[in-house]
Every structure is written in structure tokens, then in C-alpha cells.
mmCIF file of C-alpha atoms in Angstrom:
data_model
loop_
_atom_site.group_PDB
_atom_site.id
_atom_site.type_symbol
_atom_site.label_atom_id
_atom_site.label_comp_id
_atom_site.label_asym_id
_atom_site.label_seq_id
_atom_site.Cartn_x
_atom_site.Cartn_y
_atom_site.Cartn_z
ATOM 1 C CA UNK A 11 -8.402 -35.372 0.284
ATOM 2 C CA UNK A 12 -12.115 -35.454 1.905
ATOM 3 C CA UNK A 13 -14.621 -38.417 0.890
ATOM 4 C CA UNK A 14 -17.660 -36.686 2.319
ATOM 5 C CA UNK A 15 -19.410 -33.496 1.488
ATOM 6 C CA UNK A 16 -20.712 -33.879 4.769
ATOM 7 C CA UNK A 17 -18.862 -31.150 6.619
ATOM 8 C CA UNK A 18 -20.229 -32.781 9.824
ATOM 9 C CA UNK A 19 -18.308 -36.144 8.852
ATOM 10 C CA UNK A 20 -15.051 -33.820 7.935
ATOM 11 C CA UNK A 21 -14.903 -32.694 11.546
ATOM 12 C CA UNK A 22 -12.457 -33.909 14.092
ATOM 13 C CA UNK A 23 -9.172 -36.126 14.096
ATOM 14 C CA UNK A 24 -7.982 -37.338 11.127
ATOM 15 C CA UNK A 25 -6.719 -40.835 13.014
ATOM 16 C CA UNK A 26 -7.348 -42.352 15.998
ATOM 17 C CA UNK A 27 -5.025 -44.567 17.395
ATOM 18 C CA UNK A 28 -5.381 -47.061 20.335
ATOM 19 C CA UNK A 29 -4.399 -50.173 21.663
ATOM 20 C CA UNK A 30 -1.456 -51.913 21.953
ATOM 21 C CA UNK A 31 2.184 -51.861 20.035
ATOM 22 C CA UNK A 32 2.657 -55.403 20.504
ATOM 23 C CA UNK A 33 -0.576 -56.858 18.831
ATOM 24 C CA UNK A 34 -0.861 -56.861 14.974
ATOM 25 C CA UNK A 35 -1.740 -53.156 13.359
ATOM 26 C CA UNK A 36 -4.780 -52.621 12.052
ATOM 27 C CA UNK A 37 -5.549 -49.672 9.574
ATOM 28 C CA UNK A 38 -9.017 -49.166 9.344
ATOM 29 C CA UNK A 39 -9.942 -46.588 5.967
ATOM 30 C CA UNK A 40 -13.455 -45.416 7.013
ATOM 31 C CA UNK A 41 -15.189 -43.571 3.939
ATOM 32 C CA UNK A 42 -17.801 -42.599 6.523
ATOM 33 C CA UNK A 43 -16.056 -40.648 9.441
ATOM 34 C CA UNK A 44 -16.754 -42.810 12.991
ATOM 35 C CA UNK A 45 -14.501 -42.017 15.576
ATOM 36 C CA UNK A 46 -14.945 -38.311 14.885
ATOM 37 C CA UNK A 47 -14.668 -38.056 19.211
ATOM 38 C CA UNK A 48 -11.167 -39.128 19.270
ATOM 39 C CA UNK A 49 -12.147 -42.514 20.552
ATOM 40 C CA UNK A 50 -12.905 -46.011 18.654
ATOM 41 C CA UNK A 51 -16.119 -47.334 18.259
ATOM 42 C CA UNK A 52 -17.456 -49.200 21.316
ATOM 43 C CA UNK A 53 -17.515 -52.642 19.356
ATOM 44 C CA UNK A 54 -13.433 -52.014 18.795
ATOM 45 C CA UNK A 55 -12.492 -51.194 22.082
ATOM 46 C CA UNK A 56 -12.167 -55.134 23.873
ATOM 47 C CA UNK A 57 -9.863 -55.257 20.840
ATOM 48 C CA UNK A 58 -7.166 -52.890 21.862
ATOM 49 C CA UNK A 59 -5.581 -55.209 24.130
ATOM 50 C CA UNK A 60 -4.646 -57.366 21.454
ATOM 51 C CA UNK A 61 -4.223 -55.030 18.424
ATOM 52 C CA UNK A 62 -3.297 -51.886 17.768
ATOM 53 C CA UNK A 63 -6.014 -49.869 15.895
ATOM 54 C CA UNK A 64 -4.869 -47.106 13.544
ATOM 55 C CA UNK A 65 -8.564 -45.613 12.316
ATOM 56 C CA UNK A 66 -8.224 -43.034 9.679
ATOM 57 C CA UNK A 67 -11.293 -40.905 9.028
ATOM 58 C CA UNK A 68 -11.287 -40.447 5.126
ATOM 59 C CA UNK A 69 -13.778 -37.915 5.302
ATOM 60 C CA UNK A 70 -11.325 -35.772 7.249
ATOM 61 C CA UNK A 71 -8.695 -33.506 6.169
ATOM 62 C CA UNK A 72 -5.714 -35.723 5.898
ATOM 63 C CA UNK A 73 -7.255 -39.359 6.295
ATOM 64 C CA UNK A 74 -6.077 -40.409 3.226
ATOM 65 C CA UNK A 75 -2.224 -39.057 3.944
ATOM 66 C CA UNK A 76 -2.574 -40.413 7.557
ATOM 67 C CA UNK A 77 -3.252 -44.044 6.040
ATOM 68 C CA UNK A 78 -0.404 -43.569 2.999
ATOM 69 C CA UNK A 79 2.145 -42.655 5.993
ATOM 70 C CA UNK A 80 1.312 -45.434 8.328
ATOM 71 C CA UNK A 81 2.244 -47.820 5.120
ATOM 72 C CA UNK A 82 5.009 -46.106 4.350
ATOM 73 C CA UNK A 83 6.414 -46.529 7.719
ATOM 74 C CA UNK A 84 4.283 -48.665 10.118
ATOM 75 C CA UNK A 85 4.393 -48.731 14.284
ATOM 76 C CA UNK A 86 4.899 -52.436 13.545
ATOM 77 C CA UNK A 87 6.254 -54.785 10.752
ATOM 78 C CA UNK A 88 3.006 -55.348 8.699
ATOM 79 C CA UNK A 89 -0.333 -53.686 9.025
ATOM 80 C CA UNK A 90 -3.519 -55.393 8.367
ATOM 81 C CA UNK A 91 -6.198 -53.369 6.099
ATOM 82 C CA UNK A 92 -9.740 -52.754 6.574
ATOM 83 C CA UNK A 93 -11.699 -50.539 4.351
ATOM 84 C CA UNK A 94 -15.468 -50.849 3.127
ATOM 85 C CA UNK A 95 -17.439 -50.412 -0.426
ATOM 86 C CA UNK A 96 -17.135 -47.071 -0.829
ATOM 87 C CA UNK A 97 -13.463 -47.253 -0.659
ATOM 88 C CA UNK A 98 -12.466 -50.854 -1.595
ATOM 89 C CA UNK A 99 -11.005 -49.999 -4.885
ATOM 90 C CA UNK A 100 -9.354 -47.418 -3.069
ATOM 91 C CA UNK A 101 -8.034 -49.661 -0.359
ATOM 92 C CA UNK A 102 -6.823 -52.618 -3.454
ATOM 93 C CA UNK A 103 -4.703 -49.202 -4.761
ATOM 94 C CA UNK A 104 -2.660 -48.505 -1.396
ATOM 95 C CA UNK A 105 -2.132 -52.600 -0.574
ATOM 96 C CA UNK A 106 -1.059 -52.682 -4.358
ATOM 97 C CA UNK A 107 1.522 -49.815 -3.564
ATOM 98 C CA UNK A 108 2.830 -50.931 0.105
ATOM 99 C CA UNK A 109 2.599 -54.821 -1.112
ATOM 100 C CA UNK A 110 5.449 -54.926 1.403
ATOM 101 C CA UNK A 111 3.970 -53.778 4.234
ATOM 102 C CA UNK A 112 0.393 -54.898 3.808
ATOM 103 C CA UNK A 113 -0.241 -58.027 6.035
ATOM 104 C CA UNK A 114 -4.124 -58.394 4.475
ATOM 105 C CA UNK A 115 -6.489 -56.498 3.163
ATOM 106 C CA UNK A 116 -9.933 -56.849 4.869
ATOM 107 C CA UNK A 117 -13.179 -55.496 3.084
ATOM 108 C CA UNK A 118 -16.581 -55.116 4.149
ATOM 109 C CA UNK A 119 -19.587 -54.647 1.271
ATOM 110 C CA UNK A 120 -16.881 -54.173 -1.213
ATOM 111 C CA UNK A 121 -19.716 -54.264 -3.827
ATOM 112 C CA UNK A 122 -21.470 -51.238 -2.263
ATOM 113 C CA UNK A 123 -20.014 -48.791 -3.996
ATOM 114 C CA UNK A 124 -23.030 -48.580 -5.274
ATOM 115 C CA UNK A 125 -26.709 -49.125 -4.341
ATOM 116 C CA UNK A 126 -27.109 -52.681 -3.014
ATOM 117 C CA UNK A 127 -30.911 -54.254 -2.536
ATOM 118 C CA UNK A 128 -31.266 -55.071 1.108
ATOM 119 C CA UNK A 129 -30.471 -58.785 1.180
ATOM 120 C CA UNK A 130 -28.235 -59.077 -2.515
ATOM 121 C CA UNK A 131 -24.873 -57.920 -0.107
ATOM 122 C CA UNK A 132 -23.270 -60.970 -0.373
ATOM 123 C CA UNK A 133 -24.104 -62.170 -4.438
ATOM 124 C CA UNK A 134 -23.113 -58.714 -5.435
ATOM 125 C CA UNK A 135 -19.213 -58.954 -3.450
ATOM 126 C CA UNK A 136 -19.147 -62.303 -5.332
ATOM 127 C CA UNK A 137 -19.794 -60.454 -8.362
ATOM 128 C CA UNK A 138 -17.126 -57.700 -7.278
ATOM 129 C CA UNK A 139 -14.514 -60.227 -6.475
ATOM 130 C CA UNK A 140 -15.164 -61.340 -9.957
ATOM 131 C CA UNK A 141 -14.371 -57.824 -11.369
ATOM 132 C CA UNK A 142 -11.226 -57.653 -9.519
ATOM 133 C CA UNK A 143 -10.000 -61.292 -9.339
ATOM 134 C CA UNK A 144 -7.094 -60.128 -11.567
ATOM 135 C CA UNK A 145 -6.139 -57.516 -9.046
ATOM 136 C CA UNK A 146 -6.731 -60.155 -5.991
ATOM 137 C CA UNK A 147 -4.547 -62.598 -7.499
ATOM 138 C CA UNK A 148 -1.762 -60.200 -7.678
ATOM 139 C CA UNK A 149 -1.599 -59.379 -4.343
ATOM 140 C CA UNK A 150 -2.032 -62.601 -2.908
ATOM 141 C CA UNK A 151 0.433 -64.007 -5.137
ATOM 142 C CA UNK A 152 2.783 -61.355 -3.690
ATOM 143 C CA UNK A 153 1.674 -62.494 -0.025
ATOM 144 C CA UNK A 154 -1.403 -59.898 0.657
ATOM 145 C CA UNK A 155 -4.300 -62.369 0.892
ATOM 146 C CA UNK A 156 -7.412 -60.269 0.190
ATOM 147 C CA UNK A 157 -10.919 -61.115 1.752
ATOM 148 C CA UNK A 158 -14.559 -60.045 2.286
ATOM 149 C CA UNK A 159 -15.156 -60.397 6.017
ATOM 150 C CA UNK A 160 -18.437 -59.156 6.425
ATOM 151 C CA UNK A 161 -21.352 -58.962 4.133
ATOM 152 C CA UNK A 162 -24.763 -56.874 4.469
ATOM 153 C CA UNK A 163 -27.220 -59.599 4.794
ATOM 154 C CA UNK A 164 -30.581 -56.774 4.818
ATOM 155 C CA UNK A 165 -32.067 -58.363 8.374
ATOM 156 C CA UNK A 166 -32.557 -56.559 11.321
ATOM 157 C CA UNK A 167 -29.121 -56.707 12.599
ATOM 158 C CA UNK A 168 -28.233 -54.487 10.183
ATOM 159 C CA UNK A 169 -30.495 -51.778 10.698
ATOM 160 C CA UNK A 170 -29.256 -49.643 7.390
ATOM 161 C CA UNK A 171 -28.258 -50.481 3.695
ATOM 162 C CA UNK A 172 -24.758 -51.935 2.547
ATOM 163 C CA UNK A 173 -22.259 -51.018 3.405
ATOM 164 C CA UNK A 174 -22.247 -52.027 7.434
ATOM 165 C CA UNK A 175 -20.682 -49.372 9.271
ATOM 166 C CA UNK A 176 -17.120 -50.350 9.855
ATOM 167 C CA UNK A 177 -18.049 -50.317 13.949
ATOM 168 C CA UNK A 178 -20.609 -52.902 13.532
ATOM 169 C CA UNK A 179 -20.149 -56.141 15.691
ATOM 170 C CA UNK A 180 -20.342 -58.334 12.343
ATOM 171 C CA UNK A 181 -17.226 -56.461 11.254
ATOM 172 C CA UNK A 182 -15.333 -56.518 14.204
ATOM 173 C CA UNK A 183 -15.922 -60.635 14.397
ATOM 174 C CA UNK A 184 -15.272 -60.598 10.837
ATOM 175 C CA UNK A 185 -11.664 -58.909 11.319
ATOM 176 C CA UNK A 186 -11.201 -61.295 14.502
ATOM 177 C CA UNK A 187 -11.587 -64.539 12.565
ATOM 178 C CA UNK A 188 -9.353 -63.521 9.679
ATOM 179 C CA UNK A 189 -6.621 -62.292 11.892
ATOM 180 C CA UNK A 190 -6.771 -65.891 13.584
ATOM 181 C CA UNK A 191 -6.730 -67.803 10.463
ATOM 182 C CA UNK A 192 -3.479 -66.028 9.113
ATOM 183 C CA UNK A 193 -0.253 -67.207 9.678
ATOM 184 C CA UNK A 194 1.163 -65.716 12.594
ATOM 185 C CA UNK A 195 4.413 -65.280 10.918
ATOM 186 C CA UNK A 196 5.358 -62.574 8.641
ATOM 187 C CA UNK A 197 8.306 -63.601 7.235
ATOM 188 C CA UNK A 198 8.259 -62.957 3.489
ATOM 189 C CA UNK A 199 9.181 -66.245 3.041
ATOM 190 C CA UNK A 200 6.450 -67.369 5.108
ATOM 191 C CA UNK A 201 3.471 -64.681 3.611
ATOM 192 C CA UNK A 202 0.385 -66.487 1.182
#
């Protein structure tokens, strides 16, 4: 399935892959179709020595399958999820249906599925954790702890609207700090 009616976005890979097998997967689901060179965004790359970075381009031509067969069988034993508002509910629907293979799930702007006033990023994920907290409590009572990492504040830094591009620094920090804050051990016994 293609996200974008952009045909621009639609063009190239539908995943990139890089990094290293023996660090944590991470999936990223972009709705917006960076790393349409066959390489990862600059502000990924000083992470590839310590993760392995599976970026699917939704707006490509099997994206979407690319990300549903990584869960279904992943390079390692759980796979950490990042996705952004446009496709948040999207991303809550695959860690709901590989529960047991989903690590985290990792959202940026969840909220801007819709138009967000510059500044209001971080009041209206509040409100969209709110929407969802049923959904959210599911998962994390079955081990998949779900979290905003990175808001649109409206400043400077961000230089466009919510969402922030999933290559933006904030995001990649944002990813680095939950990562470090989860157990390192994936035991199901073990998961929260």
C-alpha cells in the first residue's frame, strides 16, 4: 500500500537497512518517504554501530509489507518500533498484532495526524494518549511499553509543523534515551 500521493515520495527502496545484527532492531515506519537514496538519514548513521536500523518507506510500494515481514520474522529477537502521527494508529495496529515480537513502540507527534498549532505538539499527544490509553495499556500489560519520544515544540529547531521528520536530531535522542531506559533483557518473563 502507498501513504503518499506524492509519486516523488513513492520512488526508490522500499527499506533500507543498516547497521549492525548484534545491536537491538529498530523498525522505523516513515509515512513521509526519507531514505528514498538507499541510505539513512545523516542524524541515524553514528547509530548503526549500535543498532540495526530497518527503515521502511510507507510511501513506497511495499513499505507496509516490508515492516509486516520484519515482525513476522525479525533479524533479531525483538524489534523496537518507531513510527510518527501520520501513522501512529497504524503503528499501535502492527505492535498489537506481533505483541510477541515488538520490544517498544516509539512515536513521534502521535497527535499530528492532524493539523497541530506550532507550539500545542506536546498538549495535543497528551490528549492522544488519552484517546488510546485503552489500547496503551494493553500492550504494555502484554510487555510492549508504548511512548512519545519526541514532541514538536513550534521553535526554530523545528523548522516545519508537527510531525518532526523522523531524521530529526530530537528523534534520534529521543529513540536513544528510551532504548537506554528499557530493560536490556527480553525475556518474556522479564518484558514491562
Amino acid at each position: 500500500m502507498n501513504y503518499s500521493p506524492d509519486p516523488v515520495r513513492a520512488e526508490g527502496p522500499a527499506a533500507v537497512t543498516e547497521g549492525t545484527p548484534d545491536g537491538p532492531t529498530v523498525l522505523v515506519l516513515d509515512p513521509t518517504g526519507l531514505a528514498k537514496h538507499e541510505g539513512l538519514p545523516a542524524t541515524w548513521r553514528d547509530k548503526t554501530d549500535e543498532w540495526q536500523v530497518v527503515w521502511c518507506r510507507l510511501p513506497a510500494e511495499g513499505g507496509l509489507t516490508q515492516a509486516d515481514d520484519i515482525l513476522s520474522d525479525p533479524p533479531g529477537e525483538t524489534v523496537h518500533v518507531v513510527a510518527s502521527g501520520p501513522f501512529a494508529d497504524g503503528a499501535l495496529r502492527l505492535a498489537e498484532q506481533h505483541r510477541d515480537r515488538v520490544r517498544s513502540l516509539l512515536l513521534v507527534d502521535p497527535a499530528a495526524d492532524q493539523f497541530v498549532p506550532p507550539g500545542d505538539g506536546e498538549a495535543a499527544d497528551r490528549g492522544w494518549e488519552a484517546d488510546n490509553r485503552e489500547r496503551i495499556n494493553d500492550l504494555a500489560e502484554s510487555g510492549v511499553p508504548v511512548r512519545v519520544v519526541a514532541h514538536s515544540t513550534g521553535g526554530a529547531d523545528d523548522r516545519v509543523p508537527a510531525p518532526l521528520p523522523l531524521g530529526h536530531p530530537d528523534v534520534v535522542a529521543g529513540v536513544a534515551q528510551a532504548l537506554a531506559e528499557l530493560p536490556a533483557n527480553h525475556e518474556e518473563g522479564d518484558r514491562r
